[in-house]
PDB file of C-alpha atoms and ligand atoms in Angstrom:
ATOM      1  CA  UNK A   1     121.815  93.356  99.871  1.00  0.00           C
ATOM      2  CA  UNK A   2     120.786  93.187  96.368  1.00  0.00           C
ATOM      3  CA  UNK A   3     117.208  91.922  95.233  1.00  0.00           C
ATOM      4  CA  UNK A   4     117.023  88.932  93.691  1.00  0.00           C
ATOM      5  CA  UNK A   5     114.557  88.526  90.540  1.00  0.00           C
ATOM      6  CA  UNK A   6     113.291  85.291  89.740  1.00  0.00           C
ATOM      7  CA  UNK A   7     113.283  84.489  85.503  1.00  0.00           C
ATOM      8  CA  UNK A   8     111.328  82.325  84.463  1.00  0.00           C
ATOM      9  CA  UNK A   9     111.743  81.953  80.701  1.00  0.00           C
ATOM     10  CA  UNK A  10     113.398  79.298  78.735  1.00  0.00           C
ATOM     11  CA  UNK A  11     114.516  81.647  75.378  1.00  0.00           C
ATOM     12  CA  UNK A  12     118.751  81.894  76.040  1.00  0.00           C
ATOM     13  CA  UNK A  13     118.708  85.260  73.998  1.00  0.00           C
ATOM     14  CA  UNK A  14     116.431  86.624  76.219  1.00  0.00           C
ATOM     15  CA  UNK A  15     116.930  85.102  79.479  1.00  0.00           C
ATOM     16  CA  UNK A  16     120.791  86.713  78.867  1.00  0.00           C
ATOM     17  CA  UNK A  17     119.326  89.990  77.950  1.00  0.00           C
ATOM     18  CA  UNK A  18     117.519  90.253  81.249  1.00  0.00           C
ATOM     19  CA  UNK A  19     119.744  89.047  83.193  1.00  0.00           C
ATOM     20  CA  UNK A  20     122.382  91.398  81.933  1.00  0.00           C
ATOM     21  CA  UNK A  21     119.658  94.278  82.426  1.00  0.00           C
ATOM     22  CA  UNK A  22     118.627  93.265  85.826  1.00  0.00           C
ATOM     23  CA  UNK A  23     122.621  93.171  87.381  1.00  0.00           C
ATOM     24  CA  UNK A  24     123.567  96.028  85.016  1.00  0.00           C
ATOM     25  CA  UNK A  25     121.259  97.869  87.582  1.00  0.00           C
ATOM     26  CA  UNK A  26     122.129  96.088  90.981  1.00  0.00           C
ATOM     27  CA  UNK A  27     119.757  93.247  91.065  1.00  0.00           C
ATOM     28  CA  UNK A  28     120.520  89.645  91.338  1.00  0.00           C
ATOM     29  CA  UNK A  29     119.183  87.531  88.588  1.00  0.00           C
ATOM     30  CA  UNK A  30     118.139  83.810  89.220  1.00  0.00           C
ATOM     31  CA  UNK A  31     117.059  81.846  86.222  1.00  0.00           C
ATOM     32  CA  UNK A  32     115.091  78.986  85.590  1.00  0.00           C
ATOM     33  CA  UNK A  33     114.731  77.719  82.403  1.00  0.00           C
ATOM     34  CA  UNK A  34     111.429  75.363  82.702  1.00  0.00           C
ATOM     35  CA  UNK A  35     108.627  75.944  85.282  1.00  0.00           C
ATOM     36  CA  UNK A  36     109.144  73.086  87.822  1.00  0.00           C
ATOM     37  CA  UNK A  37     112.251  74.855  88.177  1.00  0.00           C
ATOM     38  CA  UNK A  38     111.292  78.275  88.940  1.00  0.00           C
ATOM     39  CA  UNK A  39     108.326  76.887  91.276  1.00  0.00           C
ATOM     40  CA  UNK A  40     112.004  74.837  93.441  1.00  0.00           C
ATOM     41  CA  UNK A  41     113.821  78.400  93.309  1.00  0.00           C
ATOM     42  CA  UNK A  42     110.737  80.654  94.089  1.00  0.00           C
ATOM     43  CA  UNK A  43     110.620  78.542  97.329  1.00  0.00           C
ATOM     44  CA  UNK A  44     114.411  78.101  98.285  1.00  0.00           C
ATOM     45  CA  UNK A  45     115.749  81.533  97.307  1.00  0.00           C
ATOM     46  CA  UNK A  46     112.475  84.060  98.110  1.00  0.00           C
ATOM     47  CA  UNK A  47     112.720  86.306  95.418  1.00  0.00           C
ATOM     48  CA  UNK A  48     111.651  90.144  94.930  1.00  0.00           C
ATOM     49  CA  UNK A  49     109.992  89.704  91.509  1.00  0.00           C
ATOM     50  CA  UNK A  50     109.346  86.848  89.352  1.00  0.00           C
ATOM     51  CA  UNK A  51     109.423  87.723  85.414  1.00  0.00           C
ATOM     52  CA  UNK A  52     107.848  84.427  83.609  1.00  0.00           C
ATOM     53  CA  UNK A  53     107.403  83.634  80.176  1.00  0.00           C
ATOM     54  CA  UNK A  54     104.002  81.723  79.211  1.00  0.00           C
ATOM     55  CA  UNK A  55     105.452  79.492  76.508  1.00  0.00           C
ATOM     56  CA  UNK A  56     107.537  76.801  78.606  1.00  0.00           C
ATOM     57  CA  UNK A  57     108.874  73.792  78.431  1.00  0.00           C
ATOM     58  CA  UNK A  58     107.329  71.574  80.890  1.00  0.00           C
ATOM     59  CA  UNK A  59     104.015  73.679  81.556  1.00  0.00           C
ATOM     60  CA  UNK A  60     101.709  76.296  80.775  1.00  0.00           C
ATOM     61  CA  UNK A  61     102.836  79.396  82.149  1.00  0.00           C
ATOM     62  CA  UNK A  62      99.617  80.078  83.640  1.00  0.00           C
ATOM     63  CA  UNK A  63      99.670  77.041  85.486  1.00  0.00           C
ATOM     64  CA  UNK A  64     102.919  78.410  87.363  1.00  0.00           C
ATOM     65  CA  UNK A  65     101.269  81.960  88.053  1.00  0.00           C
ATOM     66  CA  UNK A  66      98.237  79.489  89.911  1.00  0.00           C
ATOM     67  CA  UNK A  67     100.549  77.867  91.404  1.00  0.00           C
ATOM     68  CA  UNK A  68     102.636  80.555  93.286  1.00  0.00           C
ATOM     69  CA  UNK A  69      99.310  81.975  93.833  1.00  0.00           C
ATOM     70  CA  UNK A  70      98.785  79.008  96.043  1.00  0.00           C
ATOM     71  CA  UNK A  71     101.054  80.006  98.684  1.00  0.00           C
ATOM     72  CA  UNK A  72     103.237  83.572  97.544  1.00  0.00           C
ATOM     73  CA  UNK A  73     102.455  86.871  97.323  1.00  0.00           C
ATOM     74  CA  UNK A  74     105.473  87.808  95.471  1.00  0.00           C
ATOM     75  CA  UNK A  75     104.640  90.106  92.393  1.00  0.00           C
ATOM     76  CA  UNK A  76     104.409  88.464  88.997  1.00  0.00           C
ATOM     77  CA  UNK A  77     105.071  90.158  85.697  1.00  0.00           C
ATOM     78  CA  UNK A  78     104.185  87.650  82.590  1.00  0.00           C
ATOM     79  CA  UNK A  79     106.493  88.377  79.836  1.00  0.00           C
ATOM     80  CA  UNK A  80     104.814  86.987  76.584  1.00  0.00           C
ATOM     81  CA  UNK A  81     104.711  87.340  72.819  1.00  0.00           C
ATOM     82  CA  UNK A  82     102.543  90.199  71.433  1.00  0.00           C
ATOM     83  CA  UNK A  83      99.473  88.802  69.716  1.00  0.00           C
ATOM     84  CA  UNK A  84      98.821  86.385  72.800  1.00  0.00           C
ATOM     85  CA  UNK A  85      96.157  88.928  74.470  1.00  0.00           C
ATOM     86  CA  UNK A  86      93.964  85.878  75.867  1.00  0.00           C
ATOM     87  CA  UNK A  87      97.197  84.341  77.398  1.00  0.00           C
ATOM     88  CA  UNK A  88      97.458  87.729  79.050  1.00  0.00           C
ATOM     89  CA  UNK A  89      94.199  88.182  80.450  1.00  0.00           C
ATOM     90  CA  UNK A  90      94.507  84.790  81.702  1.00  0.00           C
ATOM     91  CA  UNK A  91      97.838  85.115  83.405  1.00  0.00           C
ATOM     92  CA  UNK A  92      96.206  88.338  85.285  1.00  0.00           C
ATOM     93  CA  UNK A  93      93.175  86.175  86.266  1.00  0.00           C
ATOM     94  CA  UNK A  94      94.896  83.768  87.565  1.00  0.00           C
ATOM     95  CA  UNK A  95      96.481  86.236  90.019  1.00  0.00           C
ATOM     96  CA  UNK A  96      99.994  88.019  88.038  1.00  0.00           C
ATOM     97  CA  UNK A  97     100.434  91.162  88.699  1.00  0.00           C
ATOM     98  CA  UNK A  98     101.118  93.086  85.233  1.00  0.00           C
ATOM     99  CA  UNK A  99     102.522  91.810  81.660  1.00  0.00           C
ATOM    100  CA  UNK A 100     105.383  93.293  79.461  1.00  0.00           C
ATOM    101  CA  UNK A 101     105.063  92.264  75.862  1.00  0.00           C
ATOM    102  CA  UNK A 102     108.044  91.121  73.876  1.00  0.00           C
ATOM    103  CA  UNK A 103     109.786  92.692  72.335  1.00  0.00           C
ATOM    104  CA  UNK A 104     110.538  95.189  75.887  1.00  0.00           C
ATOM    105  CA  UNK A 105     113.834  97.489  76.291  1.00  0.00           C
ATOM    106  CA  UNK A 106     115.307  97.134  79.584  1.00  0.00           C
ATOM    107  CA  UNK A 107     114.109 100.455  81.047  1.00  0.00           C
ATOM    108  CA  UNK A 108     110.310  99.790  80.359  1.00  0.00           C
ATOM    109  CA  UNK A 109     111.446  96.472  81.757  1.00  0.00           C
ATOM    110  CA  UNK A 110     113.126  98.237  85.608  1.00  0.00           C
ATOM    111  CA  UNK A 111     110.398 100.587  85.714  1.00  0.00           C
ATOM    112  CA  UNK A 112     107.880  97.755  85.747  1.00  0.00           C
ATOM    113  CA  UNK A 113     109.773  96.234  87.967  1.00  0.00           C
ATOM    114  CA  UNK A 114     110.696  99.058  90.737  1.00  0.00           C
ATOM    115  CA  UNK A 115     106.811  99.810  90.423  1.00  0.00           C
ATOM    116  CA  UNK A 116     105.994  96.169  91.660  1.00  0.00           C
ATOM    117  CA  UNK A 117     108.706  96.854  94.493  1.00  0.00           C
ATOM    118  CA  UNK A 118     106.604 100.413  95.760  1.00  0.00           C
ATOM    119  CA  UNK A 119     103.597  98.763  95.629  1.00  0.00           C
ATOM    120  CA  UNK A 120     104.499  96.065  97.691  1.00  0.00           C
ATOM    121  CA  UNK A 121     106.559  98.880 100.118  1.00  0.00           C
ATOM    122  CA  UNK A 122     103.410 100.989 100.168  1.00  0.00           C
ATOM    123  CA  UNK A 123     101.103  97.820 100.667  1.00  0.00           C
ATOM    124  CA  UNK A 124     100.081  98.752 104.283  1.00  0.00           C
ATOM    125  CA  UNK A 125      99.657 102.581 103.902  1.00  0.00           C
ATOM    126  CA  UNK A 126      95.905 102.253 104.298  1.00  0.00           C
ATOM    127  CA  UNK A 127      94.405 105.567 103.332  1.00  0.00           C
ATOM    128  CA  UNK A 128      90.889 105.933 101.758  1.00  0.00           C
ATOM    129  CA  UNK A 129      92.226 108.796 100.035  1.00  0.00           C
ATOM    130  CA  UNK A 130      93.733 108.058  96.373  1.00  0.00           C
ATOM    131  CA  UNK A 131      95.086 110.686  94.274  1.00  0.00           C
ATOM    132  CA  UNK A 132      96.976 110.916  90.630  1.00  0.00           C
ATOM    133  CA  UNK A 133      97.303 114.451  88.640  1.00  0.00           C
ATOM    134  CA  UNK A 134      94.760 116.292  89.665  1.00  0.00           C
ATOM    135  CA  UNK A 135      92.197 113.589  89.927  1.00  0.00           C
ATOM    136  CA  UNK A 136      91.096 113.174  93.939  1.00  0.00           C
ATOM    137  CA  UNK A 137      88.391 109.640  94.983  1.00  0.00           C
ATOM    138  CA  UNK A 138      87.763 109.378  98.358  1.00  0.00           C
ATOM    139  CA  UNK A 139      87.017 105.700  98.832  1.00  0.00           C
ATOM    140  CA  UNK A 140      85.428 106.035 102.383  1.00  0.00           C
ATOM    141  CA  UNK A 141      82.766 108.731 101.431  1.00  0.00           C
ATOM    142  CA  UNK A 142      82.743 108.018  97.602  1.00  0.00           C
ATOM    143  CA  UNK A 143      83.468 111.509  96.848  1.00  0.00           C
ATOM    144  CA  UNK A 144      85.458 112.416  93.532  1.00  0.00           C
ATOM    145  CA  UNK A 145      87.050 115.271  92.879  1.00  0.00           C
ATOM    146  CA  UNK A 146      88.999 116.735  89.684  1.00  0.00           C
ATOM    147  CA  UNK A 147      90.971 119.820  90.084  1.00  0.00           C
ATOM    148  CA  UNK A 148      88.961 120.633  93.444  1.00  0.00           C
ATOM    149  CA  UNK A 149      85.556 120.116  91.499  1.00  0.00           C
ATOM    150  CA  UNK A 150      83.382 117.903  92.439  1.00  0.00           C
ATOM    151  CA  UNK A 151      82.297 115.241  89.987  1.00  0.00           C
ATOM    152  CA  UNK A 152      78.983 113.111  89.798  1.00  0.00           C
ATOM    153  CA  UNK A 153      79.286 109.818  88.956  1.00  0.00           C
ATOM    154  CA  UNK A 154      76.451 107.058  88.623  1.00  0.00           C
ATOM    155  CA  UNK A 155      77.100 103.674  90.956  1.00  0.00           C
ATOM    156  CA  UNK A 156      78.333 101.435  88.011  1.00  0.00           C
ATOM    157  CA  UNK A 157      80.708 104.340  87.009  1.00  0.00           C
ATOM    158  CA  UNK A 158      81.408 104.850  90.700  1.00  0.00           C
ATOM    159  CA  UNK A 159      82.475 100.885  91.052  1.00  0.00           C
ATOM    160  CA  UNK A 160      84.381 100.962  87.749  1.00  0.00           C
ATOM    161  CA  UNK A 161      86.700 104.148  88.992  1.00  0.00           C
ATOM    162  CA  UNK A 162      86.955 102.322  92.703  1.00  0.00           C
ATOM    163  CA  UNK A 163      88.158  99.158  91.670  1.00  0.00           C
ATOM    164  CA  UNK A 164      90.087 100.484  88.908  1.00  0.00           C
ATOM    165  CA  UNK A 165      91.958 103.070  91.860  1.00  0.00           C
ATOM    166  CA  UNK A 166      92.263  99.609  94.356  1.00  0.00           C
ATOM    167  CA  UNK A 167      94.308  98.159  91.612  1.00  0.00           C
ATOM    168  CA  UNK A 168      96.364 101.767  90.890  1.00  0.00           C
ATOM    169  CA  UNK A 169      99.121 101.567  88.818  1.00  0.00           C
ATOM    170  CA  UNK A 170      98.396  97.605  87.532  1.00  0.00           C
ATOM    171  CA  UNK A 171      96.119  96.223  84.590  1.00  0.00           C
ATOM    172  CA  UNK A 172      92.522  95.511  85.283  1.00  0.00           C
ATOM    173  CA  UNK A 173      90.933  92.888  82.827  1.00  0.00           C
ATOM    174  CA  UNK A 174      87.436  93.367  81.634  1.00  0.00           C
ATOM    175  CA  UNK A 175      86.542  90.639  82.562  1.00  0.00           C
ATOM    176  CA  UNK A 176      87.703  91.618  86.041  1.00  0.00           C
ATOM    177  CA  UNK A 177      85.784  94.957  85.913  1.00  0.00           C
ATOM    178  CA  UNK A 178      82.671  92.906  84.524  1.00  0.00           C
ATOM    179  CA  UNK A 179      82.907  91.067  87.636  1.00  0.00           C
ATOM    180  CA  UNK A 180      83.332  93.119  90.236  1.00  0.00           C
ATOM    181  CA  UNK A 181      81.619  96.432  89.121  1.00  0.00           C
ATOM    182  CA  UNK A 182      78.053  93.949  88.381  1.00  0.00           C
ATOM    183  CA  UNK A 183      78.605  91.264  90.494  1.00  0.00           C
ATOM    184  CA  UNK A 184      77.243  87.674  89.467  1.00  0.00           C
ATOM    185  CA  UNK A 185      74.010  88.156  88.546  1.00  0.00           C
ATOM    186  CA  UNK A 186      75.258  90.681  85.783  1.00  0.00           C
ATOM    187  CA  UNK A 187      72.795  91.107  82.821  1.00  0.00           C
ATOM    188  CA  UNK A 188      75.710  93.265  81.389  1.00  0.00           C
ATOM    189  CA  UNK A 189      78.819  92.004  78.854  1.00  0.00           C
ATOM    190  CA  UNK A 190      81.555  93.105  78.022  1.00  0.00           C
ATOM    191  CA  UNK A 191      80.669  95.930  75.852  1.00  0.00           C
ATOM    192  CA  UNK A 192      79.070  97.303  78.915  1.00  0.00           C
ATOM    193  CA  UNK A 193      82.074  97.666  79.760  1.00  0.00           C
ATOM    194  CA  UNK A 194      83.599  99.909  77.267  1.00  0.00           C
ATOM    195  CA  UNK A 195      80.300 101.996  77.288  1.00  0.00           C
ATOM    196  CA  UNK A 196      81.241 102.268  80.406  1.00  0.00           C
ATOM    197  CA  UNK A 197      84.550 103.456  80.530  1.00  0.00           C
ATOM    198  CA  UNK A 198      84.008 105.945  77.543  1.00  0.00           C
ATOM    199  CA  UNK A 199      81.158 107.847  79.921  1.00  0.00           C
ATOM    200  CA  UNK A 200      84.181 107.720  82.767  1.00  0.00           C
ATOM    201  CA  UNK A 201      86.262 108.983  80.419  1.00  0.00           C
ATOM    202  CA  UNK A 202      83.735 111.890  79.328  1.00  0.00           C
ATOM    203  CA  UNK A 203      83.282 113.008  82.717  1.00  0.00           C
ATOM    204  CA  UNK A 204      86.985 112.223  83.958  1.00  0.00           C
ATOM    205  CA  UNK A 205      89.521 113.009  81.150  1.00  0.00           C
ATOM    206  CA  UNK A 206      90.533 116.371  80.023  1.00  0.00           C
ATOM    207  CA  UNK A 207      90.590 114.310  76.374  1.00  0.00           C
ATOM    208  CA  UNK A 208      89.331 111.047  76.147  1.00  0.00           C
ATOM    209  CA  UNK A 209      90.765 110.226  73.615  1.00  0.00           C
ATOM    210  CA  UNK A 210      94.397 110.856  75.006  1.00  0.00           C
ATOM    211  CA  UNK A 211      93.227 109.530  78.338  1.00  0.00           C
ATOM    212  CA  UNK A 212      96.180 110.525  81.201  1.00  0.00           C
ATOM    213  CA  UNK A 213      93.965 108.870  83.987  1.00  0.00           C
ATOM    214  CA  UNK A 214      92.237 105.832  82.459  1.00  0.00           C
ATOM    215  CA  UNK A 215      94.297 104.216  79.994  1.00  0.00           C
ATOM    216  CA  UNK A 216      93.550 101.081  77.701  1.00  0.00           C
ATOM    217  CA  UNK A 217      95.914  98.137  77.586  1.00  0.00           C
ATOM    218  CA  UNK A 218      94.874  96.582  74.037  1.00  0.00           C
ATOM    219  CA  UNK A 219      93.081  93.619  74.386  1.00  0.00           C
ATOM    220  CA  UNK A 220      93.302  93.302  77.641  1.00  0.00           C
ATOM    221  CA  UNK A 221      91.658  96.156  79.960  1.00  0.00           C
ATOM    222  CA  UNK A 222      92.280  99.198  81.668  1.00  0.00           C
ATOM    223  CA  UNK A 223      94.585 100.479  83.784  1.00  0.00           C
ATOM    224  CA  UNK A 224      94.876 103.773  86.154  1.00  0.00           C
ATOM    225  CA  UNK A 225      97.758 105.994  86.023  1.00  0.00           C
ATOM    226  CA  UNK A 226      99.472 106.624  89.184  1.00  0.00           C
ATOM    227  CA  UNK A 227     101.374 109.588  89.455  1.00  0.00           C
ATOM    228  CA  UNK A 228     104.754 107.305  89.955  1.00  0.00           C
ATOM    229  CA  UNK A 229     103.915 105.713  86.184  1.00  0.00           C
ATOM    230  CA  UNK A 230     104.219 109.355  85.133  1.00  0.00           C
ATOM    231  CA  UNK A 231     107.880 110.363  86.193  1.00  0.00           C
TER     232      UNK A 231
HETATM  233 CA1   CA B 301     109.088  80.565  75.756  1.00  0.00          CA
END
């Protein structure tokens, strides 16, 4: 049976190039054009994926992500305009899954979407063990490990790499990081953030400025390469 891939987007030019994408490599596309729409077909046809636009006719986009959130863990990818980074980092708050920015070609387009499938597959595969190239974190004895070697990390950095591994393979906001790395009584912002992630970096990447582990999603946050995103 062929998976069916909920669009949610109410441009015809690129609803049609989707959908032509998304059969011309055996999945079944169901569009909605406006969000009350999608939000019916999400709940009568149980879809794989949902792809959804943020600019809609009858609602905010991020209003639908909340709303699926309410009741679905199906994975949601927010297609959306480049130059709408806050709608982005929104969207992911509000529980989406990852973001393609428009304009996309069809095979970034699959590959996003066949990654959302493994991680749903792989889900229950609970092992405290993550790895990616030759970068090892052991999430049960917080030990981390690149090309056999040990590495020493301080706790924030330690947090930063843990939740940043939990979410393998999907974009972190950093806001998100901020959050969870600091908790709620953070004195730190933002930039503590980067700061951050540039000493991660230092002690992670081979060059951190061509990061292969750790890399930066413009305006939005971070993201950690799994070694599926690589092949
Ligand atoms: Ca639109």
């Amino acid at each position: 049976m062929s998976k069916t891939i909920l669009l949610i987007e109410d441009d015809s030019s690129i609803r049609r190039f989707i959908a032509a994408s998304l059969s011309g490599h055996g999945f079944k596309a169901l569009e909605a054009v406006t969000g009350k729409t999608g939000l019916e077909y999400l709940r009568s046809h149980h879809p794989a994926v949902v792809l959804l636009d943020l600019g809609l006719p009858d609602t905010d986009g991020i209003e639908v992500v909340k709303r699926i959130r309410e009741w679905s863990k199906v994975p949601v990818i927010i297609i959306s305009a480049r130059g709408q980074e806050g709608d982005k980092v929104a969207g992911l708050d509000a529980g989406a899954d990852d973001y393609l920015t428009k304009p996309f070609g069809s095979s970034e387009l699959l590959a996003r979407i066949r990654a959302s499938l493994r991680r749903l597959g792989t889900k229950d595969k609970d092992s405290p063990i993550f790895k990616t190239g030759s970068l090892e974190v052991d999430l049960s004895k917080r030990h981390v490990r690149l090309g056999g070697h040990e590495i020493h990390l301080s706790p924030i950095q330690y947090r930063i790499l843990a939740i940043l591994v939990l979410h393998a393979g999907r974009v972190v906001t950093r806001e998100q990081i901020l959050e969870e790395a600091w908790g709620p009584d953070k004195d730190a912002g933002l930039d503590s953030v980067r700061i951050y992630m540039h000493q991660l970096r230092g002690k992670i990447e081979k060059n951190p400025l061509r990061p292969q582990y750790l890399k930066t999603e413009l305006g939005v946050g971070y993201r950690m390469i799994t070694d599926e995103d690589r092949i």
